[in-house]
mmCIF file of C-alpha atoms in Angstrom:
data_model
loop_
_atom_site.group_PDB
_atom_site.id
_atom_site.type_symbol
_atom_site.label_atom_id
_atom_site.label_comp_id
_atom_site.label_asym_id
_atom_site.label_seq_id
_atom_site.Cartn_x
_atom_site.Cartn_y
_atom_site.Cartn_z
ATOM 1 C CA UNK A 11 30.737 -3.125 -85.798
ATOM 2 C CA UNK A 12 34.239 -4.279 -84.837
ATOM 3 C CA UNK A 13 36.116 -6.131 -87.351
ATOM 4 C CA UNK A 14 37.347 -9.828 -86.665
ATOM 5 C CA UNK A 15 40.638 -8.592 -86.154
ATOM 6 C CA UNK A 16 39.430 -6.181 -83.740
ATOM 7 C CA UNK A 17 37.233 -8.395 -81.923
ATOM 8 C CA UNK A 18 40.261 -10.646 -81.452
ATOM 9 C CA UNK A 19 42.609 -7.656 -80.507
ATOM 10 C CA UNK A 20 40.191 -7.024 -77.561
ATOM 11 C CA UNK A 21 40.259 -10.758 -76.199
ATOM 12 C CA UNK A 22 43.449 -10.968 -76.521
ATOM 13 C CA UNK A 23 43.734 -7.698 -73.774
ATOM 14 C CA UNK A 24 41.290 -9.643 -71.651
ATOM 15 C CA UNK A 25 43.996 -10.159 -68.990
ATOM 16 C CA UNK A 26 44.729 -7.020 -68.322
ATOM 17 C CA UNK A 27 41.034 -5.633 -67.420
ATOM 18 C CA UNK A 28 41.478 -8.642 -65.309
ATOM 19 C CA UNK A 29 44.931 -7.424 -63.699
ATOM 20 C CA UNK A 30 43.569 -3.609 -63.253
ATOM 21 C CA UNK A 31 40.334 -5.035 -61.619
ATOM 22 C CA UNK A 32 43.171 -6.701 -58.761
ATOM 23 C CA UNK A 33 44.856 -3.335 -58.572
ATOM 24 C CA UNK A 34 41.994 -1.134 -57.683
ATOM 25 C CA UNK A 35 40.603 -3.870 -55.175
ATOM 26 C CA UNK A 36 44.055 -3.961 -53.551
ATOM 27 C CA UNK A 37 43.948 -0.194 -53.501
ATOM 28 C CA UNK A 38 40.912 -0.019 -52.426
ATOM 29 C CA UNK A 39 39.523 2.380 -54.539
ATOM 30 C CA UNK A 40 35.903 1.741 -54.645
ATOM 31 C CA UNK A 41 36.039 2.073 -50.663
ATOM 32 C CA UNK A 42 37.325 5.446 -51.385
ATOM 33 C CA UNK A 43 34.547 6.291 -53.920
ATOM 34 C CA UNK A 44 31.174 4.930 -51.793
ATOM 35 C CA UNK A 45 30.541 8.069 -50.761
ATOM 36 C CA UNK A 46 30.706 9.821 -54.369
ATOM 37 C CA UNK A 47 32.892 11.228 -56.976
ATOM 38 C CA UNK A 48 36.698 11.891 -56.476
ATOM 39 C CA UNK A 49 39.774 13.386 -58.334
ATOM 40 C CA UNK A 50 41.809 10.714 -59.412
ATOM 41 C CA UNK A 51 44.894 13.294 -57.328
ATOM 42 C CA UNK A 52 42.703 12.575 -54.537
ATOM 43 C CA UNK A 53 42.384 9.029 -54.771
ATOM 44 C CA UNK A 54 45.904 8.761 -55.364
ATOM 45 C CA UNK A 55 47.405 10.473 -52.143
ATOM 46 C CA UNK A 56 44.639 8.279 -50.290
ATOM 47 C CA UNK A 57 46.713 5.027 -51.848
ATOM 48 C CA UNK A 58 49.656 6.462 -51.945
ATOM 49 C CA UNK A 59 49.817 5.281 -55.631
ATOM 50 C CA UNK A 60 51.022 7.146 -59.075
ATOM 51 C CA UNK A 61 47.952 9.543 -60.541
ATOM 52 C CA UNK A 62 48.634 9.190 -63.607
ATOM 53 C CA UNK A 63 49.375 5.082 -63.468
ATOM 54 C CA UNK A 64 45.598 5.339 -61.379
ATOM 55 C CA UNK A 65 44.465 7.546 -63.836
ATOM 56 C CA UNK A 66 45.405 4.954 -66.824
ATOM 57 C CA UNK A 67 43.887 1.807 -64.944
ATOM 58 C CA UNK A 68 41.060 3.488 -64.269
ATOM 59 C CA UNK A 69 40.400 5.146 -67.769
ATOM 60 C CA UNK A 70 41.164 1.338 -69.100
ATOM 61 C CA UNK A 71 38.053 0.026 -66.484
ATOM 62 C CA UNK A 72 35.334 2.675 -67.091
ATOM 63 C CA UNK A 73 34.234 1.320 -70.664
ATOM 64 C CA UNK A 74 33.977 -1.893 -68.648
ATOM 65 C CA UNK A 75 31.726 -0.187 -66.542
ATOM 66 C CA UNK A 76 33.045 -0.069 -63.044
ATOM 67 C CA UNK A 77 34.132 3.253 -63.031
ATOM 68 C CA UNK A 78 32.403 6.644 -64.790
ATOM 69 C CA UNK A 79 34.581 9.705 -65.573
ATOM 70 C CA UNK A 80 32.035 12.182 -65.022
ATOM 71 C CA UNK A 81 34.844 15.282 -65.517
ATOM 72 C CA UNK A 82 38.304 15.228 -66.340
ATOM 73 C CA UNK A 83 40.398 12.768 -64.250
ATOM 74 C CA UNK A 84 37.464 12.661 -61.573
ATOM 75 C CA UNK A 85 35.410 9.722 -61.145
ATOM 76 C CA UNK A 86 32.133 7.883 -59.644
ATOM 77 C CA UNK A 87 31.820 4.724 -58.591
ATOM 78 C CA UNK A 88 29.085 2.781 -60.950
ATOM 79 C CA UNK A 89 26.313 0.154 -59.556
ATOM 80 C CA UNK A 90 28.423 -2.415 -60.727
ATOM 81 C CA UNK A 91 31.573 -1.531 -59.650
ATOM 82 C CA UNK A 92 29.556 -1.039 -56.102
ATOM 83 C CA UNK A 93 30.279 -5.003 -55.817
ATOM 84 C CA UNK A 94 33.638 -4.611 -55.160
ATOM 85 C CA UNK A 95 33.583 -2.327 -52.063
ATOM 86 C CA UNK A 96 34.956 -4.162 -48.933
ATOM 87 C CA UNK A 97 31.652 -3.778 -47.156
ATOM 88 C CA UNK A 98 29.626 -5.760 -49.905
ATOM 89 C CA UNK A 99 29.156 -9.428 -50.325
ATOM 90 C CA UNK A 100 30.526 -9.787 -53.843
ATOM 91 C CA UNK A 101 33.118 -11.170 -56.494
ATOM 92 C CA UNK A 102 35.932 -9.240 -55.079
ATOM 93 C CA UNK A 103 37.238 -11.788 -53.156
ATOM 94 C CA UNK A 104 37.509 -14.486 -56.229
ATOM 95 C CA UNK A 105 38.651 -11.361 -58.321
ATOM 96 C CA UNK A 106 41.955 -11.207 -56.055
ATOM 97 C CA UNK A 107 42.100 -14.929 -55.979
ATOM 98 C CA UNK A 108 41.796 -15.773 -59.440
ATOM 99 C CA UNK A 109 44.144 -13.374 -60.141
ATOM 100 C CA UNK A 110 47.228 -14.152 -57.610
ATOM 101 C CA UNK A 111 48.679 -17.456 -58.015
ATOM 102 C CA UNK A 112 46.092 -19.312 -60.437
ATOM 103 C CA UNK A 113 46.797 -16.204 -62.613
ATOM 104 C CA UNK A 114 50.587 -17.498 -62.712
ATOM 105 C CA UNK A 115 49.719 -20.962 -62.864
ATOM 106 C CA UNK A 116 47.444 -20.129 -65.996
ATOM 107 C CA UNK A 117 50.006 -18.203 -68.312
ATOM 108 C CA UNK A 118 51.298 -22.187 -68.528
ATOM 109 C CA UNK A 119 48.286 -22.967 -69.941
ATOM 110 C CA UNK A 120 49.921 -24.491 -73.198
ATOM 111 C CA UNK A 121 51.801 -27.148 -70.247
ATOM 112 C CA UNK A 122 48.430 -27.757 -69.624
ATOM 113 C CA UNK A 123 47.189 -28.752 -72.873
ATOM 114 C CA UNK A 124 50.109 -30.575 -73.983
ATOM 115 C CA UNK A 125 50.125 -32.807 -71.076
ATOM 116 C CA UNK A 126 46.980 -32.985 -69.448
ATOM 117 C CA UNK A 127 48.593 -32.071 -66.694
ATOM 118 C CA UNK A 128 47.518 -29.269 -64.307
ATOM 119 C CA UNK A 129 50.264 -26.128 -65.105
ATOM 120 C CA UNK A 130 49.661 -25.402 -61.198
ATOM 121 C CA UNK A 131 52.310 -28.150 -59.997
ATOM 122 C CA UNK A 132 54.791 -27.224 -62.468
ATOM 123 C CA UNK A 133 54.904 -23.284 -61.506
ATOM 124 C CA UNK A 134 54.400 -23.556 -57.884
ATOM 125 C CA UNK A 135 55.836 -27.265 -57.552
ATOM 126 C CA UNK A 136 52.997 -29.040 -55.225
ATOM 127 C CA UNK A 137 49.288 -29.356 -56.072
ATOM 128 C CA UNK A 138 47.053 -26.475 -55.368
ATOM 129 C CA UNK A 139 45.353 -28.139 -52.244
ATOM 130 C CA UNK A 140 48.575 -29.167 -50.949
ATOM 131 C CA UNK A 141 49.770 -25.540 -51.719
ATOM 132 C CA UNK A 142 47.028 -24.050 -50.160
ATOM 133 C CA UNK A 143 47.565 -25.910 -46.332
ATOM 134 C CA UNK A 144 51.049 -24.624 -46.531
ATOM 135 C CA UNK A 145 49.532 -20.840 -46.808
ATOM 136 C CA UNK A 146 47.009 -19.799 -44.750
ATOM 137 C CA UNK A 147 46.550 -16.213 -45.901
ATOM 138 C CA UNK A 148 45.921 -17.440 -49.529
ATOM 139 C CA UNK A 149 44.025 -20.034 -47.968
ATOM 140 C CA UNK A 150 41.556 -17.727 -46.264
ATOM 141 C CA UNK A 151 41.141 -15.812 -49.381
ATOM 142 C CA UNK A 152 40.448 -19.121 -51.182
ATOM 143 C CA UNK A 153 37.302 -19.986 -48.837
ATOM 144 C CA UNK A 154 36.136 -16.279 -48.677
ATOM 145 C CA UNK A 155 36.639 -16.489 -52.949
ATOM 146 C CA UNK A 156 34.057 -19.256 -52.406
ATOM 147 C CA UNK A 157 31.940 -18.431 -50.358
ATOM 148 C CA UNK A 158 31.556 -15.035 -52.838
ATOM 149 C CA UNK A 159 31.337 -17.364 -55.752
ATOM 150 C CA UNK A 160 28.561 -19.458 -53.839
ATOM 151 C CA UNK A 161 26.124 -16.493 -53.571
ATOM 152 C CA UNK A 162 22.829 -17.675 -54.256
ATOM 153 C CA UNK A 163 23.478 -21.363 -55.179
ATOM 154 C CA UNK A 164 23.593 -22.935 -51.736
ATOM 155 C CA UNK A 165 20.252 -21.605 -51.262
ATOM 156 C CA UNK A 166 19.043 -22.934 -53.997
ATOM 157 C CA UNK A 167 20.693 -26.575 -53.639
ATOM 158 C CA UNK A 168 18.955 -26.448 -49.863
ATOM 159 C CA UNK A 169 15.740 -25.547 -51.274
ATOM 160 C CA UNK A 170 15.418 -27.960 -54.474
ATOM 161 C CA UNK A 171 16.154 -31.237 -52.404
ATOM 162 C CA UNK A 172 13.722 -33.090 -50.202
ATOM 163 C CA UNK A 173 15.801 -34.035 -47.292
ATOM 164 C CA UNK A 174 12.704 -35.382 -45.488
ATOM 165 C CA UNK A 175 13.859 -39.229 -45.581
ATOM 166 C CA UNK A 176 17.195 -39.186 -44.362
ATOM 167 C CA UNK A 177 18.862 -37.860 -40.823
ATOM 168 C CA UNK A 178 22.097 -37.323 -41.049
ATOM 169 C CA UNK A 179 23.897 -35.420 -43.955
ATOM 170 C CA UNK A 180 27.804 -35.386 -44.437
ATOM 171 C CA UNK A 181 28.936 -32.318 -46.484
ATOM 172 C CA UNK A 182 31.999 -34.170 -47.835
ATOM 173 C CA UNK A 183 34.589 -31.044 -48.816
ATOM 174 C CA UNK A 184 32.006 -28.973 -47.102
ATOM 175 C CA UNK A 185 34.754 -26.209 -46.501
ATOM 176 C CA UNK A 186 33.065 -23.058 -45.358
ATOM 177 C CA UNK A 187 29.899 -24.785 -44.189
ATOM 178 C CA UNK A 188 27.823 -21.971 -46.045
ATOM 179 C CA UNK A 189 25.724 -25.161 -47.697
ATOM 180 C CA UNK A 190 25.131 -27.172 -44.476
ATOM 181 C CA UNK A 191 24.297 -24.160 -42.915
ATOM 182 C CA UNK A 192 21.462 -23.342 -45.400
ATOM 183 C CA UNK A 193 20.112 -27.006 -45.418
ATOM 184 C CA UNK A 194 20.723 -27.515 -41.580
ATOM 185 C CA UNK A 195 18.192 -24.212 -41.887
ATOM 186 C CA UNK A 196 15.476 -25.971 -43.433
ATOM 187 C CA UNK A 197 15.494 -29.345 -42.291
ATOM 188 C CA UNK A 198 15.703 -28.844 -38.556
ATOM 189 C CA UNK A 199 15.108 -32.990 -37.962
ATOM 190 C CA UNK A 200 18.990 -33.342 -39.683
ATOM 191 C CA UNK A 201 21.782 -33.586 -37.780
ATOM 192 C CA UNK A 202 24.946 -32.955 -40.083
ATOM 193 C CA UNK A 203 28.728 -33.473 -40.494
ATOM 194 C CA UNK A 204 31.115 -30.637 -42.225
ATOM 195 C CA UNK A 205 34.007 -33.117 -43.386
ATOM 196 C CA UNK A 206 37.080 -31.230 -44.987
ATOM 197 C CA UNK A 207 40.898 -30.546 -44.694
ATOM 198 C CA UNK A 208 41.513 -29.000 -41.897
ATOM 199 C CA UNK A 209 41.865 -25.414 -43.771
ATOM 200 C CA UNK A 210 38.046 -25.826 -44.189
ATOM 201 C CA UNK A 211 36.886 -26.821 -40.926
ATOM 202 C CA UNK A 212 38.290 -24.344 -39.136
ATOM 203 C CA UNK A 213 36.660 -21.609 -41.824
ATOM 204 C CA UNK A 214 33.303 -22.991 -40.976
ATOM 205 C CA UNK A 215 34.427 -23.576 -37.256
ATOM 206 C CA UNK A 216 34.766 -19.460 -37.176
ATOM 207 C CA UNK A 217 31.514 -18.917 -38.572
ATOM 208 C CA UNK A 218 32.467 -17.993 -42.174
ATOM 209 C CA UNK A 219 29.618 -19.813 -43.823
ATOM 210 C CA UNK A 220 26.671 -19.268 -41.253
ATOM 211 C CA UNK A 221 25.343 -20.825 -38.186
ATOM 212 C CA UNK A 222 26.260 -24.849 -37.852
ATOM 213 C CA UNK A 223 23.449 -26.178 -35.066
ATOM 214 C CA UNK A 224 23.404 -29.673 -34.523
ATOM 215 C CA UNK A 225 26.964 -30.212 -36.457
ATOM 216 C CA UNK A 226 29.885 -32.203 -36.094
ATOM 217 C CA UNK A 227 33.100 -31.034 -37.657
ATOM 218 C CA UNK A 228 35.585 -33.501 -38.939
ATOM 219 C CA UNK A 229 38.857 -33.162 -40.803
ATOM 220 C CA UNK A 230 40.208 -35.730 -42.727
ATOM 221 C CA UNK A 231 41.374 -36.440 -46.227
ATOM 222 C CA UNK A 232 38.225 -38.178 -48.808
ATOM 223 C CA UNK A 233 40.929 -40.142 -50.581
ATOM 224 C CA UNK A 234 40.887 -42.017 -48.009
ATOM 225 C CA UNK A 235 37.709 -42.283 -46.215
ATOM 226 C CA UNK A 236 34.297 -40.548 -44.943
ATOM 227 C CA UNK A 237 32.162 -41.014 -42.316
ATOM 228 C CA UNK A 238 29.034 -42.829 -42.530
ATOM 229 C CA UNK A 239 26.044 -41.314 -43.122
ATOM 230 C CA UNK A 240 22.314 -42.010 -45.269
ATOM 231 C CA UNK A 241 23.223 -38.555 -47.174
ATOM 232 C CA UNK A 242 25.901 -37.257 -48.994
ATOM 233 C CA UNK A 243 25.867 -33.791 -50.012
ATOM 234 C CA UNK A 244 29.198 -32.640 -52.143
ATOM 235 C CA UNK A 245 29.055 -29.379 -54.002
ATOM 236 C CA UNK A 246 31.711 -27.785 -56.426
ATOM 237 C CA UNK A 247 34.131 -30.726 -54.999
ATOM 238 C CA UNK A 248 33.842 -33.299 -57.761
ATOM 239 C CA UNK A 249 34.824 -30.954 -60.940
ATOM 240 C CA UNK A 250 37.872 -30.281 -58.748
ATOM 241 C CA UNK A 251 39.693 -33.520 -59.801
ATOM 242 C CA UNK A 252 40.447 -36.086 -62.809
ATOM 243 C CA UNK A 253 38.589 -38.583 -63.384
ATOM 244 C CA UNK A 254 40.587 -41.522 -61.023
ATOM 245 C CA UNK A 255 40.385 -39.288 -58.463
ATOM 246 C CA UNK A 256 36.599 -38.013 -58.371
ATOM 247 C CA UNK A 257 35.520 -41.563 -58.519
ATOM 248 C CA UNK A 258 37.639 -42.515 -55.715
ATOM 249 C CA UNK A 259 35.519 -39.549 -53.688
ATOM 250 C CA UNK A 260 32.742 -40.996 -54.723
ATOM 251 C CA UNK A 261 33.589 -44.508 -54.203
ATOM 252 C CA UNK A 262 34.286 -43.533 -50.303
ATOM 253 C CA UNK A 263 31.160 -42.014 -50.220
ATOM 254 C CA UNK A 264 29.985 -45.728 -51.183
ATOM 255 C CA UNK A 265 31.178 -47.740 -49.203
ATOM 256 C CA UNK A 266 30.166 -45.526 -46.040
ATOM 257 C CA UNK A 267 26.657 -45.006 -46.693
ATOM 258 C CA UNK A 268 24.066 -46.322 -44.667
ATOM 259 C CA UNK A 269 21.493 -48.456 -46.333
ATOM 260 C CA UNK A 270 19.052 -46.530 -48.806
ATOM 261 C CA UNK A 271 22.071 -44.058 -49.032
ATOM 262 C CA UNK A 272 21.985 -41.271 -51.250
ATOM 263 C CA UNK A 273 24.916 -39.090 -52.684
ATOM 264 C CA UNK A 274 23.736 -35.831 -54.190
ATOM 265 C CA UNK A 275 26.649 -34.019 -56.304
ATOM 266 C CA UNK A 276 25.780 -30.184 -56.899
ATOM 267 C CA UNK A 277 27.900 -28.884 -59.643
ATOM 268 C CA UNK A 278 26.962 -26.850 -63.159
ATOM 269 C CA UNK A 279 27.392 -28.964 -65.856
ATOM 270 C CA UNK A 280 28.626 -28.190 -69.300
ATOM 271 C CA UNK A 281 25.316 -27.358 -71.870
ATOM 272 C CA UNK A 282 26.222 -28.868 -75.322
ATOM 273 C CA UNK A 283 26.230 -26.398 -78.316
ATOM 274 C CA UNK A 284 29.236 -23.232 -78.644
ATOM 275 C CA UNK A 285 27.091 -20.342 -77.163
ATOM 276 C CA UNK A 286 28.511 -18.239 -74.556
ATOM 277 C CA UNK A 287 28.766 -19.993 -71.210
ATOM 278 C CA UNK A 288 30.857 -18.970 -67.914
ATOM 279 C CA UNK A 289 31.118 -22.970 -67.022
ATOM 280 C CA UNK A 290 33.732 -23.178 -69.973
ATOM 281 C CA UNK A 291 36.266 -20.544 -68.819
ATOM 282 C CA UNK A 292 35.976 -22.191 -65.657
ATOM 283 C CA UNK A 293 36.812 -25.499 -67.226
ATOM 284 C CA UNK A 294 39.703 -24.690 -68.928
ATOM 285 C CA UNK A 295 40.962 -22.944 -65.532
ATOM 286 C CA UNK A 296 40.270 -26.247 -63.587
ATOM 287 C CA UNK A 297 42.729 -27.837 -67.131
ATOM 288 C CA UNK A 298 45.626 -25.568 -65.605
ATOM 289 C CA UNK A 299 44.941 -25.427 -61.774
ATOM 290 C CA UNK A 300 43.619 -28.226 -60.381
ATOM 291 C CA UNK A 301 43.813 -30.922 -62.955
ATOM 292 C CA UNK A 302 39.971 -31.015 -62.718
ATOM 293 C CA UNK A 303 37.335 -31.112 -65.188
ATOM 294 C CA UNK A 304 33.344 -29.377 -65.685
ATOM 295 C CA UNK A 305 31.276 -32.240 -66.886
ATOM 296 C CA UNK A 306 28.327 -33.125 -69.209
ATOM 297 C CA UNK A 307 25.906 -35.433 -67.429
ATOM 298 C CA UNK A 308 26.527 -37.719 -69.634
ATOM 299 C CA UNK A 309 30.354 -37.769 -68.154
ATOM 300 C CA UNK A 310 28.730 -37.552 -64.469
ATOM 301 C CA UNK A 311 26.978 -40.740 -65.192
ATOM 302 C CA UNK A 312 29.995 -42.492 -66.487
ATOM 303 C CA UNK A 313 31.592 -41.286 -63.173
ATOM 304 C CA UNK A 314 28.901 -42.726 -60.817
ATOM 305 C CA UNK A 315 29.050 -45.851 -62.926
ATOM 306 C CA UNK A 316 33.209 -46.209 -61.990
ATOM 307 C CA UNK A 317 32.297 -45.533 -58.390
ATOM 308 C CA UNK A 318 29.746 -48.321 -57.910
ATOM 309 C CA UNK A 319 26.902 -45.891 -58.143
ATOM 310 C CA UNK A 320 23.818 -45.325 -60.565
ATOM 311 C CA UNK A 321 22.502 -41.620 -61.590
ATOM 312 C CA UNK A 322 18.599 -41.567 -60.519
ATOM 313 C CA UNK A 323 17.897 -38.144 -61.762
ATOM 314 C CA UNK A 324 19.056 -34.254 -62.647
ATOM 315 C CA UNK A 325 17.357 -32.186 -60.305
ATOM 316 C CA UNK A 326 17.239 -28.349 -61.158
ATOM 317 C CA UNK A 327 17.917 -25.847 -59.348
ATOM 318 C CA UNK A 328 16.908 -21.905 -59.739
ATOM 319 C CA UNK A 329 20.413 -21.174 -60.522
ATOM 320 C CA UNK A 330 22.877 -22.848 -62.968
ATOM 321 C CA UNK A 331 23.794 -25.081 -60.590
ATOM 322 C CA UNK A 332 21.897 -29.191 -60.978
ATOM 323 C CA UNK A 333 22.199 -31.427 -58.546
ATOM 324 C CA UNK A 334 22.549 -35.253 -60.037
ATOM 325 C CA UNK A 335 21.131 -37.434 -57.075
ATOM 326 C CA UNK A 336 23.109 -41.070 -57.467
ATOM 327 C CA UNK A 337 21.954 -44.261 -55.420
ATOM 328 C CA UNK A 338 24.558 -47.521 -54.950
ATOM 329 C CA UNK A 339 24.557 -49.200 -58.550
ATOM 330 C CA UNK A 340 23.859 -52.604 -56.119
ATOM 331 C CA UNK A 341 23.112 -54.263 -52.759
#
């Protein structure tokens, strides 16, 4: 068994299994092994990269079990690893994200925690969002990140709510549309709005989420307003902002509503106790990014509350995801 100093030794590395996973996706070496085993000389010419650099990154990934050496310096490409081939809906997307500029933004991290502030704005010297519109390429890669880290939970968001009573649902920060699509899907008597920046509308307007029927897309800014509707859908938005800010979303979605209004706010919230849990790395990177927060429900309620609204209920979901379904706290 390792010994504490050990065990720290290999979290403290952590970042670079991280880096090498960017390299080989940039490289596109796991393109190059899909159709079996190759010399690590041979993958090398093919990415016109240093064999014995490749050689090292890869050696330092196959305990982590993406690659196996199955003879000197050759390799195969493991089931796992098989997730980050080009032609496979996957992680590699938010791998390469995560890894670019919120990798920068995160080596601030002690900014972060003095402050409060996100380390984002002082390394790159906007907020990420604002950063983002001024970069399309990165901002492509951001939406396809999500719609890779979205596998499996927009179905199961569409599926655990009864969208029977209302007729019109606004996907506030809806950006790839991969959600309304899947509810749109299922509830064929909805008609639906994707509201985002314009970054995300025109993701969703080229199909990158799914098939929109019976859709209207909208750009605009929900600091400053929505459009009216008698459901609110917002998924993975809310944790993306402090406190003031998320209840101004929220307070938007408010005042728009049509009477009997509901606001349904998908996110994963933060399980008490200190076991393992991926929703706390992606807390802390939400400290340094965005300024944002993951939330108990207990701090979702107090949110709703600031925002003139009252949490009914915690619905469950098949994933980790919950959606907390809030009606106006009055008339």
């Amino acid at each position: 068994m390792p010994s504490a100093s050990q065990q720290i030794m290999r979290l403290g590395f952590g970042f670079a299994v991280s880096q090498a996973l960017r390299v080989i996706i940039e490289l596109g070496v796991p393109d190059l092994l899909a159709v079996g085993e190759r010399s690590v000389d041979e993958l090398a010419a093919a990415t016109q990269s240093d064999a014995d650099a490749l050689y090292r990154v890869m050696r330092l990934l196959a305990p982590e079990g993406i690659f196996r050496e199955v003879a000197p310096r050759h390799f195969e490409l493991t089931e796992i690893g098989a997730v980050l081939r080009s032609d496979q809906p996957g992680p590699r997307d938010f791998v390469s994200m995560i890894n670019s500029e919120a990798y920068l933004a995160f080596e601030q991290l002690l900014y972060s925690v003095r402050t409060g502030k996100p380390a984002f704005d002082k390394v790159f010297g906007s907020p990420r969002f604002d950063w983002l519109s001024e970069h399309p390429e990165q901002a492509a890669l951001f939406q396809r990140a999500m719609v890779a880290l979205s596998q499996g939970s927009n179905e199961a968001v569409a599926e655990a709510c009864d969208f029977r009573p209302f007729t019109r649902i606004i996907d506030v920060g809806g950006g790839h549309g991969q959600l309304l699509s899947a509810i749109l899907a299922r509830n064929p008597h909805l008609s639906g709005v994707l509201f985002d920046l314009p970054s995300g509308v025109a993701a969703a307007h080229e199909g990158a989420g799914g098939d929109l029927p019976r859709t209207e897309f909208i750009a605009g800014d929900f600091f400053e307003s929505v459009p009216s509707g008698d459901v609110y859908v917002i998924k993975k938005v809310v944790h993306d902002w402090d406190d003031g800010r998320a209840a101004a979303i929220l307070r938007n979605c408010r005042k728009a509503m049509l009477p009997n209004g509901k606001v349904l706010v998908a996110e994963t919230l933060v399980p008490p106790g200190d076991e393992p849990n991926q929703i706390k790395g992606i807390d802390v990177v939400m400290l340094a990014v965005t300024g944002g927060l993951e939330r108990t429900e207990a701090q979702y309620a107090s949110l709703f509350d600031a925002a003139g609204l009252r949490l009914e209920r915690v619905i469950q979901t098949r994933g980790p995801i919950s959606i907390l379904e809030a009606s106006p706290a009055y008339g």
